[in-house]
Coordinates of C-alpha atoms in Angstrom, one line a residue:
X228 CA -184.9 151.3 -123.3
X229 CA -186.0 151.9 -127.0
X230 CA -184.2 151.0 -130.1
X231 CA -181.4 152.6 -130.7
X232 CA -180.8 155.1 -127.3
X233 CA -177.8 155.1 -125.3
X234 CA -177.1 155.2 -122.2
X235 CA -174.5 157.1 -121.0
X236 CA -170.9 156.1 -122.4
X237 CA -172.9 154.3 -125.0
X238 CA -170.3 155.5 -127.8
X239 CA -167.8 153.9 -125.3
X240 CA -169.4 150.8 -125.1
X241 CA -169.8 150.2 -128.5
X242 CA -165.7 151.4 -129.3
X243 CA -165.2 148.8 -126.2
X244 CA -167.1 146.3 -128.5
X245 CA -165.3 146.6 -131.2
X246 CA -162.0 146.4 -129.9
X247 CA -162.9 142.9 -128.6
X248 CA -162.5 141.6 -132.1
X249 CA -159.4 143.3 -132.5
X250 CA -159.9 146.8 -133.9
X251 CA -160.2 150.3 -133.1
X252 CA -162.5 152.6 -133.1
X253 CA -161.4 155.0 -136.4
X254 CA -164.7 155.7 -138.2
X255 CA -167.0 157.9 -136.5
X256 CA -169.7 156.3 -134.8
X257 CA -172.8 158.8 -135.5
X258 CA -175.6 157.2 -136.6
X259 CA -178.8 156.3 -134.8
X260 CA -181.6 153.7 -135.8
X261 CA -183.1 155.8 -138.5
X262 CA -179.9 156.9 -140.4
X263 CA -179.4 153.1 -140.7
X264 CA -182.3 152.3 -141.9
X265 CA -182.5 155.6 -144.0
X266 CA -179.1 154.4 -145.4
X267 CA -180.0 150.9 -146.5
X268 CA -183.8 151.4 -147.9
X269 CA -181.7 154.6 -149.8
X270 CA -179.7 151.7 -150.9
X271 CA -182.6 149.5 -151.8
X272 CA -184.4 152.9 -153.3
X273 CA -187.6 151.6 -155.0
X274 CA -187.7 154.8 -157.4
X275 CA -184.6 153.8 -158.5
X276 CA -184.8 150.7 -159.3
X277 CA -188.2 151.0 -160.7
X278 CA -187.2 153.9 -162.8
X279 CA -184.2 151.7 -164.4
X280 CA -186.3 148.7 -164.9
X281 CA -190.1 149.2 -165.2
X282 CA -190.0 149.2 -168.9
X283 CA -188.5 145.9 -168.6
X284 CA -191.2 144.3 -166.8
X285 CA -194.4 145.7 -168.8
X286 CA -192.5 144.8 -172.3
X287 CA -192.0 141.3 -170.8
X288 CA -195.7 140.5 -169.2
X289 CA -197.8 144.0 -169.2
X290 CA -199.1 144.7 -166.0
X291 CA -199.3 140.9 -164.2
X292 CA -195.7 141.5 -163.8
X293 CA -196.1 143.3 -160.6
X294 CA -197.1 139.8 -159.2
X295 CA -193.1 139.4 -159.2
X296 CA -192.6 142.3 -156.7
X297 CA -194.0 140.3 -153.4
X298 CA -192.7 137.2 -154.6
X299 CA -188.9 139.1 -154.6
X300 CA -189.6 140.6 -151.5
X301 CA -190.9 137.5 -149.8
X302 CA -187.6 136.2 -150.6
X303 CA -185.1 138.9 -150.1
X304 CA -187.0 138.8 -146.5
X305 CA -185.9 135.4 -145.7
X306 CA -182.4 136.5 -146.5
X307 CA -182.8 139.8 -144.5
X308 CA -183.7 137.4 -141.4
X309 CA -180.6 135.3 -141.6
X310 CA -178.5 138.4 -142.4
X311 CA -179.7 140.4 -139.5
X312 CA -179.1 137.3 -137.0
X313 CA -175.6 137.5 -138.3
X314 CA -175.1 141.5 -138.4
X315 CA -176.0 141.1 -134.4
X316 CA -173.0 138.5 -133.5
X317 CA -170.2 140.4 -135.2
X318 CA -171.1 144.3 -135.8
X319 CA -168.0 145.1 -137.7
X320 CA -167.8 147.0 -141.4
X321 CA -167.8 144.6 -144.3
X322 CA -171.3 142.8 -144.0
X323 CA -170.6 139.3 -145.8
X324 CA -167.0 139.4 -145.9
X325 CA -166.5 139.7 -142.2
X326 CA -169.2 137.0 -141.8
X327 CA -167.4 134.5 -144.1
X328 CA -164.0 135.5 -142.0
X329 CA -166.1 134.4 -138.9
X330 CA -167.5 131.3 -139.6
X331 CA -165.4 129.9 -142.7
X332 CA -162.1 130.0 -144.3
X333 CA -159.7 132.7 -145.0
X334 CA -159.8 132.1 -148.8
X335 CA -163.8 131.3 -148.8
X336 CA -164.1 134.4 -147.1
X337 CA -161.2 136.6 -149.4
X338 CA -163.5 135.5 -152.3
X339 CA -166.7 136.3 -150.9
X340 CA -165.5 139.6 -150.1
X341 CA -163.8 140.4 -153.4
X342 CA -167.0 139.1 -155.3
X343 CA -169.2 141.2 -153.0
X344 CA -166.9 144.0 -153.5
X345 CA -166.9 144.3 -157.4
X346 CA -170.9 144.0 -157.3
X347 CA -171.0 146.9 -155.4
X348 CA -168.8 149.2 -157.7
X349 CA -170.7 147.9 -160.6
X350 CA -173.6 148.6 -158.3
X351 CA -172.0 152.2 -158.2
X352 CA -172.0 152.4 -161.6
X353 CA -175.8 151.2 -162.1
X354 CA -177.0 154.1 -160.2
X355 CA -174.9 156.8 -161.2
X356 CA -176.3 155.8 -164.6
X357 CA -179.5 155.9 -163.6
X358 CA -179.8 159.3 -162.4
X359 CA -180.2 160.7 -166.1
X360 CA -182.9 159.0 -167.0
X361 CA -185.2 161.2 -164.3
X362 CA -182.8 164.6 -164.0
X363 CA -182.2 165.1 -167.6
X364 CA -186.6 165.4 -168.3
X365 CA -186.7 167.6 -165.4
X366 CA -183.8 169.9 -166.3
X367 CA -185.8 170.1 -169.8
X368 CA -188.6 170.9 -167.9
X369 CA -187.1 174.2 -166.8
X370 CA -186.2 175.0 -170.5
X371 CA -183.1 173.3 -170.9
X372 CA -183.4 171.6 -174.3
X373 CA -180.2 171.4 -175.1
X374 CA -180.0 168.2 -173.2
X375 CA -181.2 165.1 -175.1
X376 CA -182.4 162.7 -172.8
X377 CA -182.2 159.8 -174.9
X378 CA -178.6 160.7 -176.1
X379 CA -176.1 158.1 -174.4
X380 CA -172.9 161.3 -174.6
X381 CA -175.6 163.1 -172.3
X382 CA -176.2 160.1 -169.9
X383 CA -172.8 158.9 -169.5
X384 CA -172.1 163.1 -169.3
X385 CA -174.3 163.4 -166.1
X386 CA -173.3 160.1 -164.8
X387 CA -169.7 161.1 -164.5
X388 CA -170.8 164.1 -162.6
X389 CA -172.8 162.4 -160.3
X390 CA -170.0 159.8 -159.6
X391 CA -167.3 162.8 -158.6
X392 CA -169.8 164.8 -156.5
X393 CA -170.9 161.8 -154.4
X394 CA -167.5 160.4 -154.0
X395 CA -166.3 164.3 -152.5
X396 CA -169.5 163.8 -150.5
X397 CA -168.5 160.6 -148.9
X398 CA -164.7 162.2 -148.5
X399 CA -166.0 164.8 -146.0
X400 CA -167.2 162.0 -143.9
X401 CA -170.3 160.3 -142.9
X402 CA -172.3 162.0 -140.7
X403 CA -172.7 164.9 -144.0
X404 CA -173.7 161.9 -146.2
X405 CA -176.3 160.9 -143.1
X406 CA -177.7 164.3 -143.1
X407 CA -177.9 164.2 -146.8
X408 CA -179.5 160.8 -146.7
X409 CA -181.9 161.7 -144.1
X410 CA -183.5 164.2 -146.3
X411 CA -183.4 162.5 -149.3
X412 CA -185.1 159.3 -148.0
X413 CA -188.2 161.6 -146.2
X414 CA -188.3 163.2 -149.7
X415 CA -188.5 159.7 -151.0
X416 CA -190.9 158.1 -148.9
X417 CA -193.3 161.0 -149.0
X418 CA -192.8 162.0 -152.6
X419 CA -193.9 158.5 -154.2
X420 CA -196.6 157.8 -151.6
X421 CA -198.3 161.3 -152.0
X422 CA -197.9 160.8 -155.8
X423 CA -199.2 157.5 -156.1
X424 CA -201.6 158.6 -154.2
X425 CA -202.6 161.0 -156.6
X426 CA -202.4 159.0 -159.5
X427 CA -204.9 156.4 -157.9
X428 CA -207.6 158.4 -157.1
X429 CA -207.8 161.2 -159.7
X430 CA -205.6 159.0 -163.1
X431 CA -207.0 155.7 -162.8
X432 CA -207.3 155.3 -166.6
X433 CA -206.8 151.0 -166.6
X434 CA -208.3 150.5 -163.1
X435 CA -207.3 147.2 -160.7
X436 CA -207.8 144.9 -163.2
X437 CA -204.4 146.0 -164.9
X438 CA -202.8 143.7 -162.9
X439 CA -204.1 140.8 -164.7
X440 CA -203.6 141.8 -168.3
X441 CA -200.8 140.6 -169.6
X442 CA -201.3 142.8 -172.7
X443 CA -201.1 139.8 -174.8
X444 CA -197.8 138.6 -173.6
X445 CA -197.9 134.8 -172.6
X446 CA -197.8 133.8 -168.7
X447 CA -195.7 131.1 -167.9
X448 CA -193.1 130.3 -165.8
X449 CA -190.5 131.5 -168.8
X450 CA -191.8 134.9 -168.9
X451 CA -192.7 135.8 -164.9
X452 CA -188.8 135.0 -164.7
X453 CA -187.7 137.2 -166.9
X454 CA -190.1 139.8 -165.9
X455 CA -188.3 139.5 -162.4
X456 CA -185.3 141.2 -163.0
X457 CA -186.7 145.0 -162.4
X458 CA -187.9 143.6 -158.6
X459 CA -184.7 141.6 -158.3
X460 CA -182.5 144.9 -159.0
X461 CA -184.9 147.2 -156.5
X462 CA -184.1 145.1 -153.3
X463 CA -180.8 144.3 -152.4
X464 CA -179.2 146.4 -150.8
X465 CA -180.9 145.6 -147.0
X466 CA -177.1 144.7 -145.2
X467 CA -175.8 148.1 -145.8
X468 CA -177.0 148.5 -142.8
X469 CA -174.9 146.0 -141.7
X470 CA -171.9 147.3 -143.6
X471 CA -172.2 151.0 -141.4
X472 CA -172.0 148.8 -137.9
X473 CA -168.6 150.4 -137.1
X474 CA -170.9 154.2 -137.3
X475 CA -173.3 153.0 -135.6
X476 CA -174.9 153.7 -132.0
X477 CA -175.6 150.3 -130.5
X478 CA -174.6 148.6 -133.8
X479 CA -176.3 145.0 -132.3
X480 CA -179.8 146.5 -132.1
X481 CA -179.8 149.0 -134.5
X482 CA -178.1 147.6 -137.7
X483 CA -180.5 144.3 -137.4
X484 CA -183.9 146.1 -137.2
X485 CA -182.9 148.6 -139.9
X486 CA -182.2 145.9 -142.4
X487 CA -185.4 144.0 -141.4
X488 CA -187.6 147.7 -141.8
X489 CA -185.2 148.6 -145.0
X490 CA -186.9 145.8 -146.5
X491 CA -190.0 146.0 -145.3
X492 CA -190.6 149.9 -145.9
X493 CA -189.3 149.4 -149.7
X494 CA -192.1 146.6 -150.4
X495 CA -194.7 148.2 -149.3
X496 CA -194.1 152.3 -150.3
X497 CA -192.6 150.6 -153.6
X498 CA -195.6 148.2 -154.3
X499 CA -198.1 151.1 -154.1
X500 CA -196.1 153.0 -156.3
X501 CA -196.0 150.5 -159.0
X502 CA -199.6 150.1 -158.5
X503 CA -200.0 153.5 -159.2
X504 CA -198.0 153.8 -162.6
X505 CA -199.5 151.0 -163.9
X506 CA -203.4 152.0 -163.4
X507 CA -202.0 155.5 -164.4
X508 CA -201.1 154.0 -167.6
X509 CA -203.7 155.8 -170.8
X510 CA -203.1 153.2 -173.4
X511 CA -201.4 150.3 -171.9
X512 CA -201.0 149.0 -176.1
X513 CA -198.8 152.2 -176.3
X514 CA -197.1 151.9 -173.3
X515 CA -195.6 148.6 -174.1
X516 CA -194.6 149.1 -177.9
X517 CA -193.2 152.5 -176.7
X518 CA -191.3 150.6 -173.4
X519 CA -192.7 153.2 -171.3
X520 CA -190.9 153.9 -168.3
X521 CA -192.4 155.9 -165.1
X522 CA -191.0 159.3 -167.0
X523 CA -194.1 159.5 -169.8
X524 CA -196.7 158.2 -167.1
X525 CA -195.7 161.7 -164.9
X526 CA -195.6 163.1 -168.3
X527 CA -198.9 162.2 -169.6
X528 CA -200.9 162.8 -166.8
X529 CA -199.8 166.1 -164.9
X530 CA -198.9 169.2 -166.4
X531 CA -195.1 170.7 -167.4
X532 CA -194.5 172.3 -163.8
X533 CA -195.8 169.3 -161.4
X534 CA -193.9 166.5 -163.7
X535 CA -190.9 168.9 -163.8
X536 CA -191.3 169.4 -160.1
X537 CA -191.8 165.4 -159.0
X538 CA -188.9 164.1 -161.2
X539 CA -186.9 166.6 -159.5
X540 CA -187.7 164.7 -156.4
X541 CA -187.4 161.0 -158.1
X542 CA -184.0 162.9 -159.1
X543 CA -183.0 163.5 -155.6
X544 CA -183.9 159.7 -154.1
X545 CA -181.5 158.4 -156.8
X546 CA -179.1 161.1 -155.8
X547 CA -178.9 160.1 -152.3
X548 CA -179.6 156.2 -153.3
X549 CA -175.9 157.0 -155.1
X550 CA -174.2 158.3 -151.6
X551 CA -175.4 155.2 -149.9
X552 CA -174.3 152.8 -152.5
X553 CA -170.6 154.4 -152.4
X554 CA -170.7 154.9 -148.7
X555 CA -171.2 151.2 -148.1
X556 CA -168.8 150.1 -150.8
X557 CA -165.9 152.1 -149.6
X558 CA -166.5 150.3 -145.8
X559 CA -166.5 147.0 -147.3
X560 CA -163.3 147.6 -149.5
X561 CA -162.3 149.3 -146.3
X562 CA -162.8 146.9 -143.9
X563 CA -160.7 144.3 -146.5
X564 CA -157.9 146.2 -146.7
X565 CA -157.8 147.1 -142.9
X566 CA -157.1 142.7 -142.5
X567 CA -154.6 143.5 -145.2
X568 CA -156.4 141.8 -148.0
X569 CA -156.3 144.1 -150.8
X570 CA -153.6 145.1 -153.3
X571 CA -152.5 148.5 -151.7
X572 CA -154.4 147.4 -148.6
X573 CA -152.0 150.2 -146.5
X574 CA -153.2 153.1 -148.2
X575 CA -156.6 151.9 -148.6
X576 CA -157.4 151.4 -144.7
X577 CA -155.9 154.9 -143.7
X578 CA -158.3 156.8 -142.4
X579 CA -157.9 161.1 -142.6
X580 CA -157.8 161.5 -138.7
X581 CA -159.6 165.0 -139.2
X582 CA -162.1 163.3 -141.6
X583 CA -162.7 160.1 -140.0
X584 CA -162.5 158.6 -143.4
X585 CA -160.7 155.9 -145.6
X586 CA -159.8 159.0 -148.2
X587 CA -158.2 156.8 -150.4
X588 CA -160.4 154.1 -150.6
X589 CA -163.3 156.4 -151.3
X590 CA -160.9 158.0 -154.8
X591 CA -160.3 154.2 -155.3
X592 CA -163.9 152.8 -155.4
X593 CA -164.4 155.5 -157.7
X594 CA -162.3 154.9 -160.1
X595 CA -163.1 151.2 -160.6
X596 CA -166.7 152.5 -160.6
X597 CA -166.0 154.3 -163.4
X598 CA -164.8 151.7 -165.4
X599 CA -168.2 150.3 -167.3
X600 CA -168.6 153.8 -168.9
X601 CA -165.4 153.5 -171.1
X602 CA -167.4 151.2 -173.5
X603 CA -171.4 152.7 -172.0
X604 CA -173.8 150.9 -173.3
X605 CA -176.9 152.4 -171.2
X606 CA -178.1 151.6 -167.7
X607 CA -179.9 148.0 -168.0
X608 CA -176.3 146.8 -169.2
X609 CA -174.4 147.8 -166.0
X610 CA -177.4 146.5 -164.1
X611 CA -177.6 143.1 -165.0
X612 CA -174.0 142.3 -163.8
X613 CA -174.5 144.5 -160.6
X614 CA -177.4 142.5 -159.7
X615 CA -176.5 139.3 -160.2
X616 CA -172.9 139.3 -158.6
X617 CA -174.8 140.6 -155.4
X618 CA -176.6 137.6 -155.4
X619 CA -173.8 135.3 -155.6
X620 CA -172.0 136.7 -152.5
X621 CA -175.4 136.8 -150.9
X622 CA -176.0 133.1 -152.1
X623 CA -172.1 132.1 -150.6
X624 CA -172.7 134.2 -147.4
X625 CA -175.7 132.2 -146.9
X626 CA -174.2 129.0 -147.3
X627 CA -171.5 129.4 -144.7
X628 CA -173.9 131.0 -142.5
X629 CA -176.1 127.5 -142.8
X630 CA -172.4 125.8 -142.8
X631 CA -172.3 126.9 -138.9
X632 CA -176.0 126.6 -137.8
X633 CA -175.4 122.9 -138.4
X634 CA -172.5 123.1 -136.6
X635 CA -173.9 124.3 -133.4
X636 CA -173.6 128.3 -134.1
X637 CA -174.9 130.6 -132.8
X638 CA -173.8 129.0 -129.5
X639 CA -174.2 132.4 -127.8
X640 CA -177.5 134.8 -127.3
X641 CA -177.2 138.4 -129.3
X642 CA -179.8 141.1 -129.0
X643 CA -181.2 139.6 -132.2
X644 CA -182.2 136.1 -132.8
X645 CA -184.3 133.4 -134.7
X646 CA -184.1 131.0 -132.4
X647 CA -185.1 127.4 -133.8
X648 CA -186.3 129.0 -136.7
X649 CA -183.2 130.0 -137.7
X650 CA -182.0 126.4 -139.7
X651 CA -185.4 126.4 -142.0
X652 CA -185.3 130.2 -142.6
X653 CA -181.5 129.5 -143.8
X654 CA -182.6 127.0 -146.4
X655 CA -186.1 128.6 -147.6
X656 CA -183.3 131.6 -148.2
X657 CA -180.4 129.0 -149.9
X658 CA -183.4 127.9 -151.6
X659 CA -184.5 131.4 -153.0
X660 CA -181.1 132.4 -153.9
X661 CA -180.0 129.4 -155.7
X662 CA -183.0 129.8 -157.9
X663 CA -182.6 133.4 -158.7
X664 CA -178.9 132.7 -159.5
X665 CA -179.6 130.3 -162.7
X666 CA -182.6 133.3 -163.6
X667 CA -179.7 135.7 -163.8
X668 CA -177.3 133.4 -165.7
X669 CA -179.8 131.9 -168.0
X670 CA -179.3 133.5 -171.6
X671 CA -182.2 135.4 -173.0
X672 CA -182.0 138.6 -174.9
X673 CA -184.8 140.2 -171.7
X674 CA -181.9 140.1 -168.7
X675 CA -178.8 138.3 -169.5
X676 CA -177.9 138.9 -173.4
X677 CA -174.9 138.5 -175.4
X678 CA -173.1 141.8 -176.2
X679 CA -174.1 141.3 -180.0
X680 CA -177.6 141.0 -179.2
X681 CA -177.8 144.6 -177.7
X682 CA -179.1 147.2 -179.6
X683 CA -178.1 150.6 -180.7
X684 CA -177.6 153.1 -179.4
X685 CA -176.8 150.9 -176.0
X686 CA -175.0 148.7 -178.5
X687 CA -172.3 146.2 -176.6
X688 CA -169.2 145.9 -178.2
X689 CA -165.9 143.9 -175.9
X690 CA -164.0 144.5 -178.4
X691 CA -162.4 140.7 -178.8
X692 CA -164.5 138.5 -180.6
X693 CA -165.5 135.5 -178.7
X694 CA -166.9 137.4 -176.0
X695 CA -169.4 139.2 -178.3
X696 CA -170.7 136.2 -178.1
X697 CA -170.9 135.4 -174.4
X698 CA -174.2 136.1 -172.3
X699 CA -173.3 139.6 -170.3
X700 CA -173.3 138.1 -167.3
X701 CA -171.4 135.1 -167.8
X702 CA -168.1 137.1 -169.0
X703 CA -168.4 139.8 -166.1
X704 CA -168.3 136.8 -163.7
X705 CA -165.6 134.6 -165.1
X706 CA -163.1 137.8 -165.5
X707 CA -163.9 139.0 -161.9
X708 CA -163.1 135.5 -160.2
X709 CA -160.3 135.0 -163.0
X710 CA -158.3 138.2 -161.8
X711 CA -159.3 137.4 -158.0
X712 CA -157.9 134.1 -158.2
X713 CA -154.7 134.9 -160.0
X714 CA -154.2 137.7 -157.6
X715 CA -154.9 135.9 -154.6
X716 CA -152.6 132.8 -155.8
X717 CA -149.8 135.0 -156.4
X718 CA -149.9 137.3 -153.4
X719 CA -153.0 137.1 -151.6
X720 CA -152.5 134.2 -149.5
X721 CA -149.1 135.4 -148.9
X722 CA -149.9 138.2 -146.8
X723 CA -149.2 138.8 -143.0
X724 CA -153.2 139.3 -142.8
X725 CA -154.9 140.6 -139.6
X726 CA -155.4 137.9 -136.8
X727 CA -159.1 136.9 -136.5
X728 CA -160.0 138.1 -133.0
X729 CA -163.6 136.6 -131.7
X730 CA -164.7 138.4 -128.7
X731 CA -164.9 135.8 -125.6
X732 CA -168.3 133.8 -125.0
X733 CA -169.2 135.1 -128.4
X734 CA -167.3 133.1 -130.5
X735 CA -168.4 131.1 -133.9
X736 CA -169.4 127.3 -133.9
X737 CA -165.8 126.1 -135.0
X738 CA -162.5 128.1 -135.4
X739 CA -162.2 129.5 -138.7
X740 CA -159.2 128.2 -140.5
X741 CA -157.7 131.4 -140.6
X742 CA -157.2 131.5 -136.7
X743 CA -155.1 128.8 -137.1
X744 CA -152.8 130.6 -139.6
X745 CA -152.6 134.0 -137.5
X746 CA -151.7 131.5 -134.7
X747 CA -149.0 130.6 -136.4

């Protein structure tokens, strides 16, 4: 039988799967093996993140710098592996909060998912503000020149939009935000292969060789760091489709393979596109003192109507890279609230029985989303706490998930496995994280800056003194955990939470703590 196919009462099996850890079937289960993986590599999106970051990179070490792309994905791989081990033994929405609950504590696993949860709304928020930077130059490409695309009013303007049309989007359910995604992913895939393409055998103005100059910039372990951060943004995103198990068909084949091809697909499609902007590149000096990003490359090298025309479809992979993001979101904060371990968790796990989705949860996600735009300070702001809270719930996820391997887990076969290799692959990925968790929270003006050391017109102002003079990253942090902790102290592990269920034979290396206190 190939991935994915069912065989007749499949949708029944997998409802009779679920219930064995103790839920029911409330989302609708619609999606095959290539709506998850469309959904996570929309997630991952290399357009998008490239378009957000790339000037990033070259203004930090010229071309060399896409020497940090395989090294990122060579790690975020090593995490996929472990991750899609996991998403095979407990197919249930919430990705690395349900894993936590599985194989740790309650209260490792409340903070894991709380942590996990604000990175993805400030995620949200990231990509929503990144959809300007491509749509606004293609919109003045038709002739609309009213719209200044380096005005931050007009960014945060379109941002807003995008953030209400993708949250009605994912209202009306998710088999419309499939369809959508679907499109929007072949668009993807086609539109920057065919264009890179292009670009490398008809605008090779550097040739191969840009990938060694530096453009004067100093190579050193200091610098290829910093330069990582545009690769580090572009892939994450791979356990979405994890985070969809509860939609889809045969959830412990299918969600494993499409985070494992997520990752694989966005390396490759988003290595030759780099490749492709860089050589594309006419003055390479320019380039950097300007801090190009893809926009003037299309610019500079194909007419009005075909730049027009292709960021229109760049516009459209961040577009549907936005519905995924939500979508995902909204099931983790979904699948929280349904254990009861959200404030308002009783409104935020009722799902519209015509709509076959959390309705509330999807208005709430929004609104927290649209919380970094009060004070905007551009997209690369938003971005560096987004990315580096994701790799701190990856980074504790990881840890518990090492936690059990020592501990004899998984004691059970699942469809997908690593076998003996599972242990080393689980430190090499420990190993990876760890190290890109002090690169985010190191202080340098390039990817972690304090708010005074922005510059206008994305100038940072918090608005109380001392933390003008914090690193970014460092306040966003501390505040998120602060207001977790005091709510979890107060009322969180107060709560009559949901019992944790573990199917029979499948069962984690030790009893989570938590099973005691439903026991109880």
């Amino acid at each position: 039988m190939s991935t994915g196919t069912q065989i007749p009462g499949g949708s029944e099996r997998d409802s009779a799967d679920l219930a064995r850890f103790g839920y029911k079937q409330e989302l609708k289960r619609s999606l095959g093996l290539f709506s998850s993986f469309a959904v996570a590599f929309s997630y991952i999106s290399p357009s998008t993140g490239i378009f957000t970051l790339f000037s990033l990179g070259l203004i930090t070490l010229g071309g060399v710098f896409i020497w940090t792309w395989p090294v990122v994905a060579l790690g975020q791989f090593l995490v996929a592996l472990n991750f899609a081990e996991v998403s095979s033994h407990y197919p249930i929405a919430g990705s690395v909060f349900q894993w936590t609950k599985y194989l740790a504590s309650r209260s490792y696993s409340w903070f894991t998912g709380w942590i996990y949860l604000f990175a993805g709304i400030i995620t949200v928020s990231a990509v929503v503000a990144t959809l300007p930077i491509a749509l606004i130059p293609a919109l003045n490409g038709l002739g609309w020149h009213s719209l200044n695309a380096s005005s931050q009013h007009t960014q945060l303007v379109v941002a807003l939009i995008t953030l209400v049309v993708i949250t009605v989007l994912n209202i009306y359910g998710v088999r419309l935000v499939a369809l959508i995604n679907n499109t929007g992913v072949l668009f993807e895939i086609l539109g920057m292969v065919v264009f890179a393409l292009v670009l490398l055998a008809f605008h090779n103005h550097q040739g191969i060789h840009v990938v060694t100059n530096s453009a004067g910039f100093p190579v050193n372990g200091s610098t290829f760091l910093a330069a990582m951060f545009m690769s580090l943004f572009v892939i994450y995103g791979f356990d979405t489709a994890s985070t969809l198990s509860e939609e889809t068909k045969d959830p412990r084949r299918s969600a494993p393979k499409a985070v494992l091809f997520s990752v694989i697909g966005a390396f490759i499609i988003g290595g030759i596109f780099l490749l492709a902007c860089l050589v594309a590149i006419p003055n390479l000096g320019t380039a950097v003192k300007n801090a190009w990003s893809p926009v003037p490359i299309i610019q500079a090298n194909f007419s009005s109507a075909f730049s027009t025309l292709y960021l229109f479809v760049v516009s459209a992979a961040i577009f549907v890279c936005c519905l995924s993001i939500l979508a995902a979101t909204i099931r983790l904060c979904f699948g929280m609230a349904r254990d009861n371990r959200l404030p308002f968790s009783k409104p935020l796990a009722r799902v519209a029985p015509n709509l076959h989705t959390p309705v509330w949860t999807c208005i709430v996600v929004a609104l927290l989303a649209a919380v970094p735009f009060i004070e905007y300070a551009g997209v690369s702001i938003i971005a560096i706490a987004a990315t580096g809270m994701i790799y701190l719930s990856y980074f504790l996820g990881n840890i518990v998930i090492m936690r059990a391997r020592a501990r004899g887990w998984p004691r059970t076969s699942a469809p997908f496995k690593l076998g003996r290799w599972g242990m080393p692959i689980n430190v090499l990925a420990l190993l990876y994280g760890g190290a890109m968790l002090i690169n985010f929270a190191w202080p340098r003006v390039a990817s972690n800056p304090k708010p005074n050391q922005t510059v206008a017109p994305a100038k940072l102002d918090f608005h109380i003194g001392f933390l003008n003079d914090i690193p970014i990253l460092w306040t966003v942090v501390v505040v998120i955990t602060l207001i977790g902790a005091i709510y979890y102290l107060i009322a969180g592990r107060k709560k009559d939470v949901a019992p944790i269920t573990t199917p029979p034979g499948d069962d984690p290396a030790e009893q989570p703590a938590g099973g005691a206190e439903a026991a109880a």
